[in-house]
CSV table of C-alpha atoms in Angstrom, one decimal:
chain,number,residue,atom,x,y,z
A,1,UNK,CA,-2.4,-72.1,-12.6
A,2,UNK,CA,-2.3,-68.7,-14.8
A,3,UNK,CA,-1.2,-68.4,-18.1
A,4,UNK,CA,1.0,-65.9,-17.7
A,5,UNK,CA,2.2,-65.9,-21.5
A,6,UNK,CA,-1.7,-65.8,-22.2
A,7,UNK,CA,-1.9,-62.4,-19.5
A,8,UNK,CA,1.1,-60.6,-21.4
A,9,UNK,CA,-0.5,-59.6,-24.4
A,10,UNK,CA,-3.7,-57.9,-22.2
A,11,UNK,CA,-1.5,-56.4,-19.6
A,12,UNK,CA,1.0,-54.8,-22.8
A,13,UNK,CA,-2.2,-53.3,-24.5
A,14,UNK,CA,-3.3,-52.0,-20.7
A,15,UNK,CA,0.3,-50.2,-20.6
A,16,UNK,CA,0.1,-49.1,-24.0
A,17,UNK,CA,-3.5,-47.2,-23.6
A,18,UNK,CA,-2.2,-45.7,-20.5
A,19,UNK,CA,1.2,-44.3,-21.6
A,20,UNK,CA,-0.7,-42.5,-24.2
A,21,UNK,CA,-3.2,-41.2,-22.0
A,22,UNK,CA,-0.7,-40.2,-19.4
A,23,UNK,CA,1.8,-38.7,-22.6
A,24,UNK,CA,-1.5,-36.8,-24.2
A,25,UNK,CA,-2.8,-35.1,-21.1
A,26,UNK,CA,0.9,-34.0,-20.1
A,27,UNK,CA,1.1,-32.3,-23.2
A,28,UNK,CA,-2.4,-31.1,-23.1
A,29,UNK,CA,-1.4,-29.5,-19.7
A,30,UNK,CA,2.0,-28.2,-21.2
A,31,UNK,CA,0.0,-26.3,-24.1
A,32,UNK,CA,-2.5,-24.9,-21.7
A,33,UNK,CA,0.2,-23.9,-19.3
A,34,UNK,CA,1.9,-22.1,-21.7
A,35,UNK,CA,-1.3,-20.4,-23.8
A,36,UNK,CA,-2.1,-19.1,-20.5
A,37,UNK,CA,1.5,-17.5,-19.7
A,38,UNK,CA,1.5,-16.0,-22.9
A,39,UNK,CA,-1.8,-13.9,-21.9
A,40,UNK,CA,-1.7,-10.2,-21.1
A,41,UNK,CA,-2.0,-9.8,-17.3
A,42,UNK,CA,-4.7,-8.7,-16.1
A,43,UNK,CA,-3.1,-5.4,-13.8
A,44,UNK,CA,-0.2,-3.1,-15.1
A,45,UNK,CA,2.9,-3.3,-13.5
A,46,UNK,CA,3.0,-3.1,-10.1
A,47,UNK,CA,5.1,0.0,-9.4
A,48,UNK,CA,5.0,0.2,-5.7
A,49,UNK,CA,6.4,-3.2,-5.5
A,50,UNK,CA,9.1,-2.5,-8.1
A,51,UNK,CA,9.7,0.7,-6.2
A,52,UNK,CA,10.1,-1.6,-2.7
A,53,UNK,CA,12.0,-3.9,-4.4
A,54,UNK,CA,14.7,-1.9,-5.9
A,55,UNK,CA,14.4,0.2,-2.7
A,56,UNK,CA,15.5,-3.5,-1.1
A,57,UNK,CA,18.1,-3.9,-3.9
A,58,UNK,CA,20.2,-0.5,-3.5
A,59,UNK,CA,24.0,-1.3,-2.3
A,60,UNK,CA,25.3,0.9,0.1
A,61,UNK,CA,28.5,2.3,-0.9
A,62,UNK,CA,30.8,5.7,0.0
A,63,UNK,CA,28.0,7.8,-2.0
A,64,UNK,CA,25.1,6.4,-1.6
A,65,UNK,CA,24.5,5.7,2.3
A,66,UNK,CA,21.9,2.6,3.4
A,67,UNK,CA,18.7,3.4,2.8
A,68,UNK,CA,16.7,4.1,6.0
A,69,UNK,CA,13.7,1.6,7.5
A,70,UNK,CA,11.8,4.2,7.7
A,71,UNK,CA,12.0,4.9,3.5
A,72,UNK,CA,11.3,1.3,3.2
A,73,UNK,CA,8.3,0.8,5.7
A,74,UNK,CA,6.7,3.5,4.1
A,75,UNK,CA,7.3,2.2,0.5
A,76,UNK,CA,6.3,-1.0,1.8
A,77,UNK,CA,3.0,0.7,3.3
A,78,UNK,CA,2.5,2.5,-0.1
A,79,UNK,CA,2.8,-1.5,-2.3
A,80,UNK,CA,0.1,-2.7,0.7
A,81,UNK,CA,-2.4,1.0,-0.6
A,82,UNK,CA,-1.7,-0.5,-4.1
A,83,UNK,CA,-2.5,-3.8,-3.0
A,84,UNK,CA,-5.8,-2.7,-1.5
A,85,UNK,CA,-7.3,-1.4,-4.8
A,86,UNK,CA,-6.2,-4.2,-6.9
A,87,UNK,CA,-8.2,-6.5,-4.1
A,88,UNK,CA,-11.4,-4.2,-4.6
A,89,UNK,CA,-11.4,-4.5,-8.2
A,90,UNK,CA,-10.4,-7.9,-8.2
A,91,UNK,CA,-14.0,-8.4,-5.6
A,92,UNK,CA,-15.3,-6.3,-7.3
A,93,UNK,CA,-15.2,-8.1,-11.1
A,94,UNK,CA,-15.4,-11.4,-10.1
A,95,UNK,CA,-19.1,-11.9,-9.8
A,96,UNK,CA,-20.2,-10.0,-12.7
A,97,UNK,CA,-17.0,-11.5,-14.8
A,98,UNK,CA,-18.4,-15.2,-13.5
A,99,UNK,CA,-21.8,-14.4,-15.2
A,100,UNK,CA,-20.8,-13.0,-18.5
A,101,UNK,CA,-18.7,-16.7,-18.6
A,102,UNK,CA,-21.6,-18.5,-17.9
A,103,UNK,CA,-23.8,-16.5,-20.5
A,104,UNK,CA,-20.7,-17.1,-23.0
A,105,UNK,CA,-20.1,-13.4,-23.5
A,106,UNK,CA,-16.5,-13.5,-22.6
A,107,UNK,CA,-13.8,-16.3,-23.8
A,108,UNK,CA,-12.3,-18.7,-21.7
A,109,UNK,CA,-9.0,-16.8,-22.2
A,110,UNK,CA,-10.4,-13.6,-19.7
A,111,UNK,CA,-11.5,-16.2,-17.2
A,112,UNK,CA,-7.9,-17.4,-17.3
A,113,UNK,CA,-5.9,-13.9,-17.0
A,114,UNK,CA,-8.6,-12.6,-14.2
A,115,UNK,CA,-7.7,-15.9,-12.3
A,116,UNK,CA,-4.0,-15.9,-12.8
A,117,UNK,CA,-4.1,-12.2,-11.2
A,118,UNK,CA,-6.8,-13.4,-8.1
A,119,UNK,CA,-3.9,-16.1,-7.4
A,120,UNK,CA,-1.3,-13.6,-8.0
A,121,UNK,CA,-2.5,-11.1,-5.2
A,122,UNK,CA,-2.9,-13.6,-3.0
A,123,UNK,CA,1.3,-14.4,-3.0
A,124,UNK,CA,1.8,-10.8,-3.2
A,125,UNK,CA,-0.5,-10.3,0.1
A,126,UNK,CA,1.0,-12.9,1.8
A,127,UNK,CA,4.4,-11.5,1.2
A,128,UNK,CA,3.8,-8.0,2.3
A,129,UNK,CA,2.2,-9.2,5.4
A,130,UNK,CA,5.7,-11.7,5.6
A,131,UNK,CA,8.1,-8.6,4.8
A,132,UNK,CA,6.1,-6.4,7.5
A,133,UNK,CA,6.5,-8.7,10.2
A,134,UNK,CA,9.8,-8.6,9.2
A,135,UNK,CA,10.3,-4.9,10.2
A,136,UNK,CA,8.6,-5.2,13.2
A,137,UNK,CA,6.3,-8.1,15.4
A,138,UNK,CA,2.9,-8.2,14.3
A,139,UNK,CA,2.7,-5.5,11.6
A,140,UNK,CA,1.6,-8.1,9.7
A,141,UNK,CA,-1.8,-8.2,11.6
A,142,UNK,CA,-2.4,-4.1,10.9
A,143,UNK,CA,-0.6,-3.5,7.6
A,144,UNK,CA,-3.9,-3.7,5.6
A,145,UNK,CA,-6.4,-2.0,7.9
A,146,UNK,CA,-3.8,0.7,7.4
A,147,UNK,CA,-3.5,0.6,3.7
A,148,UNK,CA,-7.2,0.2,3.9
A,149,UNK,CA,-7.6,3.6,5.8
A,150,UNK,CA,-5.0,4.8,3.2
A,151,UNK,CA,-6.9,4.2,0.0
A,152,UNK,CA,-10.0,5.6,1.0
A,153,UNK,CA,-8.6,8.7,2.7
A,154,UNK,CA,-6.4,8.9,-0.2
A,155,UNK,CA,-10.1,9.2,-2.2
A,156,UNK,CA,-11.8,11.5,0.1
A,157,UNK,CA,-9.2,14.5,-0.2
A,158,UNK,CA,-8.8,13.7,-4.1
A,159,UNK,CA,-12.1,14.6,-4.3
A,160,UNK,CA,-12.1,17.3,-2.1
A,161,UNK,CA,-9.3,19.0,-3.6
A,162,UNK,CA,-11.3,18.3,-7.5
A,163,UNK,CA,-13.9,20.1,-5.9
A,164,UNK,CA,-13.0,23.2,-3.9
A,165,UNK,CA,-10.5,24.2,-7.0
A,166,UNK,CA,-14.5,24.2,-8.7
A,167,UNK,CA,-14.2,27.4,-6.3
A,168,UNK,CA,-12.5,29.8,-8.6
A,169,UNK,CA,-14.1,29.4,-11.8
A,170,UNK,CA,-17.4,29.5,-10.1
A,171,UNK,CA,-16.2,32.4,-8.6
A,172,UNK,CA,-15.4,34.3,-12.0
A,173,UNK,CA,-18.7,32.7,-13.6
A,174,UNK,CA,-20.7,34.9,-10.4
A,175,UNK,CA,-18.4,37.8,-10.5
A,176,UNK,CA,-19.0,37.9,-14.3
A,177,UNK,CA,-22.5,37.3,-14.2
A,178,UNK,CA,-23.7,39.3,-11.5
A,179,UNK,CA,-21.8,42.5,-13.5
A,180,UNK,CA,-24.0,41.5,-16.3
A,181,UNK,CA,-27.4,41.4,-14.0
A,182,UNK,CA,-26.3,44.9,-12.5
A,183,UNK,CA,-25.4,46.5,-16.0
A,184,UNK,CA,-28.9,45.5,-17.1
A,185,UNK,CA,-30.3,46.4,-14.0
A,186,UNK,CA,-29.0,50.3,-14.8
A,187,UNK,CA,-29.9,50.2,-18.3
A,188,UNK,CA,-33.4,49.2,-16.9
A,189,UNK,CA,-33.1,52.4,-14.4
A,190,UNK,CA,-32.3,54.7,-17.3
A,191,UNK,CA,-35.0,53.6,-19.3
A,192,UNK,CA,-37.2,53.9,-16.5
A,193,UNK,CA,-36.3,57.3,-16.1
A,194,UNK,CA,-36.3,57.9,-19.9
A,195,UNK,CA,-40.2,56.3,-20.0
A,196,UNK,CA,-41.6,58.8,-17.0
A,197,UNK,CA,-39.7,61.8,-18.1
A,198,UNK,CA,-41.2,61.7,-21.7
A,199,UNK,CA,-44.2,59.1,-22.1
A,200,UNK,CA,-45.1,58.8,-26.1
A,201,UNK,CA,-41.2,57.7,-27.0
A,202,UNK,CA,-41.6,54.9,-24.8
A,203,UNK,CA,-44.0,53.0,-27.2
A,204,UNK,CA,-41.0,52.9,-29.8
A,205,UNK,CA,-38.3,52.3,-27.4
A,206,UNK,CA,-39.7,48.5,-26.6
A,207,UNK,CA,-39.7,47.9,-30.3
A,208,UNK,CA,-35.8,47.9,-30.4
A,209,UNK,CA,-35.7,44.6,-28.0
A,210,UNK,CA,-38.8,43.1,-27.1
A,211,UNK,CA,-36.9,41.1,-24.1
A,212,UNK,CA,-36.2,44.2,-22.0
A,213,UNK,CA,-39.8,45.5,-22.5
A,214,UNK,CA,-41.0,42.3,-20.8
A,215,UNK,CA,-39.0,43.4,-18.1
A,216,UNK,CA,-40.3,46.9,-17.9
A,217,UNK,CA,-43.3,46.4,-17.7
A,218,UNK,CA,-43.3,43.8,-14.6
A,219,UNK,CA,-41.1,46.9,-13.0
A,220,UNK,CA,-43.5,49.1,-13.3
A,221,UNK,CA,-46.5,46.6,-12.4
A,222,UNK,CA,-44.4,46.7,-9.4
A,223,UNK,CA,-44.3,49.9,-8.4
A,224,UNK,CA,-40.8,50.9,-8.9
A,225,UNK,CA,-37.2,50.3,-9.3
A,226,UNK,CA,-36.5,47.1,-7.7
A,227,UNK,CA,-33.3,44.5,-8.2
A,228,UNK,CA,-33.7,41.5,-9.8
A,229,UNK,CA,-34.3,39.1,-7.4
A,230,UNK,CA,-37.2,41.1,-6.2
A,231,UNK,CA,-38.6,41.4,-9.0
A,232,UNK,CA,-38.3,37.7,-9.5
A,233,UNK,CA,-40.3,37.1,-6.3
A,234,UNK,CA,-43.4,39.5,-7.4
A,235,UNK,CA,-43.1,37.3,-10.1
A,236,UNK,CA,-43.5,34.4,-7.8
A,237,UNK,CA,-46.2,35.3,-5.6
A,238,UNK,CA,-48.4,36.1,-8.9
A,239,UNK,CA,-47.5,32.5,-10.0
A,240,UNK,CA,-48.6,30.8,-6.7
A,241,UNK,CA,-52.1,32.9,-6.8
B,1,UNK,CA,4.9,-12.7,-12.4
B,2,UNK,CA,7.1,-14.7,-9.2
B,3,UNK,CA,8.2,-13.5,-6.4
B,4,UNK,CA,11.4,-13.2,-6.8
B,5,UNK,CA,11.4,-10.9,-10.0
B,6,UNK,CA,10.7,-7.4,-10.4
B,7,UNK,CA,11.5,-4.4,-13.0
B,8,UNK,CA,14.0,-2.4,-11.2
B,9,UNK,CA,13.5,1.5,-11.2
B,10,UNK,CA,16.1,4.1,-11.5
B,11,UNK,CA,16.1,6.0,-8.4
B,12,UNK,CA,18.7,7.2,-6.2
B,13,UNK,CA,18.6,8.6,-2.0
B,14,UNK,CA,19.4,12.1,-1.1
B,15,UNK,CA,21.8,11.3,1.9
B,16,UNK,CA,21.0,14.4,3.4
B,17,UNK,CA,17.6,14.9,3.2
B,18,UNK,CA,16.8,11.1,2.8
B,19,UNK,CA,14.2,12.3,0.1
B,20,UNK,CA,13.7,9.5,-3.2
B,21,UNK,CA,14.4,10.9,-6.8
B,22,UNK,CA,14.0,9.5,-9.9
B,23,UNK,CA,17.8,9.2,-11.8
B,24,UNK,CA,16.7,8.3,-15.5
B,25,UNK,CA,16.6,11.3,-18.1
B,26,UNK,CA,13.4,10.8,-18.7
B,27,UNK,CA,11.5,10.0,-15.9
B,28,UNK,CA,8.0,9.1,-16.4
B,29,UNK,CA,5.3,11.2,-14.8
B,30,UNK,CA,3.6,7.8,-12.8
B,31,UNK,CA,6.8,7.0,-11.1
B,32,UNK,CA,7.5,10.3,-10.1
B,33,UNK,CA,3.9,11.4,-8.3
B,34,UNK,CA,4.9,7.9,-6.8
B,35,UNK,CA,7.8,9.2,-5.2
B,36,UNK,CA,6.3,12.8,-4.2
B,37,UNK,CA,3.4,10.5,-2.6
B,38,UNK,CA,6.4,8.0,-1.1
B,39,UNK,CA,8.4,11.4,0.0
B,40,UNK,CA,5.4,12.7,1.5
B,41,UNK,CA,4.4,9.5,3.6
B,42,UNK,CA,8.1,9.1,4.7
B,43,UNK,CA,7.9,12.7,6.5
B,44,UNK,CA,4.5,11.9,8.0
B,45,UNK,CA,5.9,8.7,9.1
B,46,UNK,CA,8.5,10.5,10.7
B,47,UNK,CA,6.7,13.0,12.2
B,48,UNK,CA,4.3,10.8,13.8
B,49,UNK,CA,4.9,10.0,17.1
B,50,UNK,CA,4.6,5.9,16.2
B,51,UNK,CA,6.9,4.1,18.4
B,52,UNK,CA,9.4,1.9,15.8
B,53,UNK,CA,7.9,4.4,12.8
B,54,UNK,CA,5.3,1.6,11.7
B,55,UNK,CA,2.1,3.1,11.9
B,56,UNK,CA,-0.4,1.9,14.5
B,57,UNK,CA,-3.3,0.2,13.7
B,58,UNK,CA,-6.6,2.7,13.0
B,59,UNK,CA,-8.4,2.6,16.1
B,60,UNK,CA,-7.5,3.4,18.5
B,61,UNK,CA,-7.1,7.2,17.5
B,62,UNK,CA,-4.7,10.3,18.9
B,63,UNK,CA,-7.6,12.3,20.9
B,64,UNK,CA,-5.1,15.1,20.4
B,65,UNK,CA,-6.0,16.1,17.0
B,66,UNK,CA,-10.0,15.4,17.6
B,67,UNK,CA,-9.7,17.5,20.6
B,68,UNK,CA,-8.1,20.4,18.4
B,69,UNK,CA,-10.8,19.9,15.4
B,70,UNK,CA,-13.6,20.1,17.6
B,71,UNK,CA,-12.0,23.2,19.6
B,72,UNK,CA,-11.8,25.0,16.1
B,73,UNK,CA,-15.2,24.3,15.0
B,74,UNK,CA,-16.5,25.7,18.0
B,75,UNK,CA,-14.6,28.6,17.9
B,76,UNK,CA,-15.9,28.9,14.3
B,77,UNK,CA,-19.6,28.7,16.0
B,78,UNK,CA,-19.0,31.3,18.4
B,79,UNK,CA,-17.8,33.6,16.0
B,80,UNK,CA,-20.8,32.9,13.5
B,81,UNK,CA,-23.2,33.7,16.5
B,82,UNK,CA,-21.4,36.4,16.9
B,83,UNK,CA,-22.1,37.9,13.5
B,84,UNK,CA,-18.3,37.9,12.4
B,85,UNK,CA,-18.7,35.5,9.8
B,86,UNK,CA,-15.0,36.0,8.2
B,87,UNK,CA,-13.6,35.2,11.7
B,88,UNK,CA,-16.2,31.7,11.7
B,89,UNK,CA,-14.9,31.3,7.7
B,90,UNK,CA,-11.0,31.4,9.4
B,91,UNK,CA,-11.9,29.2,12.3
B,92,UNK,CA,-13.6,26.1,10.2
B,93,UNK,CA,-10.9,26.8,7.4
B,94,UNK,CA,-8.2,26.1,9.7
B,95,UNK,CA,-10.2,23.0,11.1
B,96,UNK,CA,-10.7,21.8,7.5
B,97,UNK,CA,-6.7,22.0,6.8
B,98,UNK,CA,-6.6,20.2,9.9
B,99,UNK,CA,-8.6,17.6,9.4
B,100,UNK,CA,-7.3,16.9,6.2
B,101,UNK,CA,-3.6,17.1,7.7
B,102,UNK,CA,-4.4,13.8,9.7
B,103,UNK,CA,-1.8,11.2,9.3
B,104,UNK,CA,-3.1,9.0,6.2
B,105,UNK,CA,-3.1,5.5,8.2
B,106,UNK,CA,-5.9,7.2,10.6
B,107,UNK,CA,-9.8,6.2,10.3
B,108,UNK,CA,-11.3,7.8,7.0
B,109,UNK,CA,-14.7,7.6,8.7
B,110,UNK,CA,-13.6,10.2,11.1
B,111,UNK,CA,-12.4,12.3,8.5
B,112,UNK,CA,-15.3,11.9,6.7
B,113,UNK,CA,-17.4,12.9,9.8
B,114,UNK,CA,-15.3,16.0,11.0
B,115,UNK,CA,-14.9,17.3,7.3
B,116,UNK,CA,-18.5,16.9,6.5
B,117,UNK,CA,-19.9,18.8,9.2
B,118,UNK,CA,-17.0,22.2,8.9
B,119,UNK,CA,-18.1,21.8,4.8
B,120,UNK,CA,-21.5,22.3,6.3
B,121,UNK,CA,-20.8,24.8,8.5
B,122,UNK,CA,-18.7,26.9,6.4
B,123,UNK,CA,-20.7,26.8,3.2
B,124,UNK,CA,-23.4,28.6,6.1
B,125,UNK,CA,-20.9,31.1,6.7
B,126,UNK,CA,-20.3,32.0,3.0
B,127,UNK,CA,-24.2,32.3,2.7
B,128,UNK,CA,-24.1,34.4,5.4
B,129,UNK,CA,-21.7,36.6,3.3
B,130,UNK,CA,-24.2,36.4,0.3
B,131,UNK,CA,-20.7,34.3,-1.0
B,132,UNK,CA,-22.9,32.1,-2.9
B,133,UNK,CA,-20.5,30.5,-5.3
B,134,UNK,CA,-18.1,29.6,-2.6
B,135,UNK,CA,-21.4,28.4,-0.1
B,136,UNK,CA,-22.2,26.2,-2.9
B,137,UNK,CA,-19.0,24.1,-3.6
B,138,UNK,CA,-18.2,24.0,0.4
B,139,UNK,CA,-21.9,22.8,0.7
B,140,UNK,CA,-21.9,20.4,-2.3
B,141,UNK,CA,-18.1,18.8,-0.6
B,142,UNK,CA,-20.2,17.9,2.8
B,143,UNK,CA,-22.6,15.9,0.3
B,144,UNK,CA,-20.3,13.9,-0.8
B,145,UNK,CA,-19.1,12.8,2.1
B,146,UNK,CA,-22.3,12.1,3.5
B,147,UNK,CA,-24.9,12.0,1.2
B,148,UNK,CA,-27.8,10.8,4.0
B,149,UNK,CA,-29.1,13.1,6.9
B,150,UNK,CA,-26.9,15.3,5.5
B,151,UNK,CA,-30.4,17.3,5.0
B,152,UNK,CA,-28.3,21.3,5.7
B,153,UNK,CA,-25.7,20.7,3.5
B,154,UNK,CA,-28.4,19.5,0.7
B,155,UNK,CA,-30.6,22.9,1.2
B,156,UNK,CA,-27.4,24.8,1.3
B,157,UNK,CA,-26.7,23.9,-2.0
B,158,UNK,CA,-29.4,24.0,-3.7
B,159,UNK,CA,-30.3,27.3,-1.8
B,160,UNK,CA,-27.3,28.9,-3.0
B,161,UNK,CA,-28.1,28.1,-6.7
B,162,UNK,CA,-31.3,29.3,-6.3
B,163,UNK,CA,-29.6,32.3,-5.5
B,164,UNK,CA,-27.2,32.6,-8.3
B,165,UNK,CA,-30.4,32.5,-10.6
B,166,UNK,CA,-29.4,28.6,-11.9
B,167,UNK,CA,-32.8,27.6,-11.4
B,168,UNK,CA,-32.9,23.9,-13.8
B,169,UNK,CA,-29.9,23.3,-12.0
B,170,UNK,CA,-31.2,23.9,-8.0
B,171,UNK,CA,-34.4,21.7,-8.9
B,172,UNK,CA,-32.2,18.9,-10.3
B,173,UNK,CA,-30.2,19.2,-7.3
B,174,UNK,CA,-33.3,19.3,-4.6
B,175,UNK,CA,-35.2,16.6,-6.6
B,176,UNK,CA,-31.9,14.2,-5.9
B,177,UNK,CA,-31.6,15.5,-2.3
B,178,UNK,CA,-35.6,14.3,-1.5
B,179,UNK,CA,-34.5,11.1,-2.8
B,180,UNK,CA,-31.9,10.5,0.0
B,181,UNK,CA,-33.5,12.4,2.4
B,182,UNK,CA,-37.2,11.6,2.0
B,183,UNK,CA,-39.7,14.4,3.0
B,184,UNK,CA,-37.7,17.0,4.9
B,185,UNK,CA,-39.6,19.9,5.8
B,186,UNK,CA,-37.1,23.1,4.1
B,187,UNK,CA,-36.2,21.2,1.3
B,188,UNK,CA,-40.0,20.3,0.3
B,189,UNK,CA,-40.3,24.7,1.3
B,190,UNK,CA,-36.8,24.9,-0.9
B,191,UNK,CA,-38.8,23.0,-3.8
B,192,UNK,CA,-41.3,24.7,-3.8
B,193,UNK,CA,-40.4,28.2,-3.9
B,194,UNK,CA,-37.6,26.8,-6.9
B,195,UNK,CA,-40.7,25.6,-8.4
B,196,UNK,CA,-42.5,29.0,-7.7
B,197,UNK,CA,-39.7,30.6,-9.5
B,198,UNK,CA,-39.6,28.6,-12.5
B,199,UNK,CA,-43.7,29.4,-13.3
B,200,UNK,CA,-42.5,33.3,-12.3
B,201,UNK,CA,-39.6,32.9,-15.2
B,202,UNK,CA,-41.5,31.2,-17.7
B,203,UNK,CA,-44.4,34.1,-17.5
């Protein structure tokens, strides 16, 4: 026979602990919840998506005709390029992010926003692939190796284009500098001339700039008028010997 | 962020030319080099032949292009045997704007490949012209996109600076290039006559 009056006052204290357990971790989970919405995410707006999206959202009326698939498959393809590099960085964080948390050098609240935005991307890929299979079977399969392609040939002929408009300055620098080299090159001729014609003035002409006497003398070590470069290379061979 | 929300942006259609614009006054500089990249992939969308105008996966690749890349580069190398190195300049430039026209969806790799070697080729063609500046930006882009056995481009450069009397800057360049190409005959020559140079300025 069980007391069951004798039980009550166990089973009550049982119900007790746990209601306050359950009531404390719900509002421990409600805090967190909402600390963690409150953080900064961890990528800028997404303006391809907003850009899809509206694109998705404009009402065709007598001005304004319906927008075209076409505009919206390729503003689509453009949210997937976006997509692409916020997936690299995201790879491309995570490890070295996970050890500074380990080490303690970054707060719990990074770890948070960086996770928020790897659970983030994946919705947002599974939508695009969703929205491009929408357009047409089995997009969904190629969308990203497309994007993929995008964002690196995007990179390529950014670079290219930083590089080959290098072309013109380097261009004036030469142009500029190789005036310079010939100027020098005729004042050295003159001199030249100036030093056989009448020998004795020559020994106070170096003393106006030392750096061209340098010069002069290698020229005429060398035997003659010569350009620069040659001389450069007389210089050479002497070095190697 | 759900998603079901989003910021809308102001932008209106051109009915005529279907082309995106931005509507607000003030239109910020990000959303509009959006829309000129957006414009711009519309059009190539378009003018592919892509059946349905989704773009088709990378590989398999239109030979047409390649075909017409390859033909120009040759073209290029006649011309340079030849001696007419302005024709050869022409040829790879026009393969270079080619290659770089390529829808954006195809294989970078191939790009990288095809570009690389007219870079090469042309930067060889300027050198030929005693065009050293030009030589040595064409040279230094076929590094970049292939920074091993790229051995040519990598003397090119440095070869062309040597040139334009920017000696520190040639050996800096040659001293990276023996690091990704290990011992290579010219470029250990290339070294050595930048070295050469270096005693001959100092004395």
């Amino acid at each position: 026979m069980v007391h069951w009056l004798a039980l009550a006052l166990p089973f009550a204290y049982l119900g007790v602990l746990v209601g306050i357990m359950a009531s404390f971790s719900r509002l421990y989970r409600q805090n967190k919840a909402r600390k963690a919405a409150s953080l900064a995410p961890w990528f800028g707006p997404h303006l391809q998506r907003d850009l899809y999206l509206s694109l998705l959202h404009i009402e065709p009326d007598e001005k304004t005709p319906r927008v075209p698939e076409s505009i919206l498959k390729a503003a689509l393809l453009r949210r997937a390029t976006e997509d692409i590099h916020r997936i690299i960085s995201i790879r491309n964080t995570k490890s070295a992010l996970a050890a500074l948390l380990q080490r303690g050098s970054v707060g719990d609240d990074l770890w948070q926003r960086f996770q928020r935005a790897e659970k983030e991307i994946e919705e947002e890929l599974r939508d695009v692939v969703n929205e491009a299979n929408a357009f047409s079977p089995n997009w969904g399969a190629t969308i990203f190796q497309s994007a993929n392609e995008m964002a690196s040939n995007q990179m390529i002929r950014k670079r290219m284009d930083e590089l080959q408009a290098q072309k013109d300055s380097e261009r004036q620098w030469w142009d500029h500098r190789k005036a310079s080299i010939e100027s020098d090159f005729m004042n050295e001729l003159d001199r030249d001339a100036a030093t056989a014609n009448s020998a004795p003035p020559a020994k106070t002409a170096p003393a106006t700039s030392t750096r061209v006497s340098d010069d002069d003398t290698v020229l005429v070590e060398a035997g003659g008028p010569a350009d620069k470069g040659q001389s450069g290379k007389n210089k050479k061979k002497k070095g190697k010997n | 962020m759900d998603l079901e929300t989003f910021n809308p942006v102001p932008i209106t259609l051109d009915p005529t030319t279907k082309a995106l614009s931005s509507t607000s006054p003030t239109p910020d500089t990000k959303l509009l080099t959006e829309l000129t990249t957006l414009n711009a992939l519309h059009k190539s969308l378009l003018a592919s032949d892509a059946p349905n105008s989704v773009p088709p996966p990378p590989v398999p690749v239109n030979p047409r292009r390649s075909a017409q890349i390859q033909k120009l580069r040759e073209s290029g190398n006649t011309a340079f045997r030849k001696n007419s190195h302005s024709e050869a300049i022409k040829m790879y430039s026009l393969g270079i704007t080619m290659a770089l026209g390529r829808p954006l969806w195809e294989p970078s790799g191939l790009v990288r490949e095809e570009l690389c070697q007219l870079y090469a080729n042309r930067a060889q063609a300027y050198m030929a012209l005693r065009s050293w500046p030009e030589g040595a930006v064409d040279a230094r882009c076929s590094v970049e996109l292939k920074k091993v056995q790229n051995a040519k481009a990598w003397w090119r450069r440095g070869k062309c600076l040597l040139e334009m009397g920017r000696v520190g800057e040639a050996r800096e360049w040659v001293g990276e290039a023996l690091e990704f190409e290990g011992v290579e005959q010219d470029l250990v020559a290339l070294m050595e006559e930048i070295e050469g140079k270096e005693k001959g300025g100092r004395k």
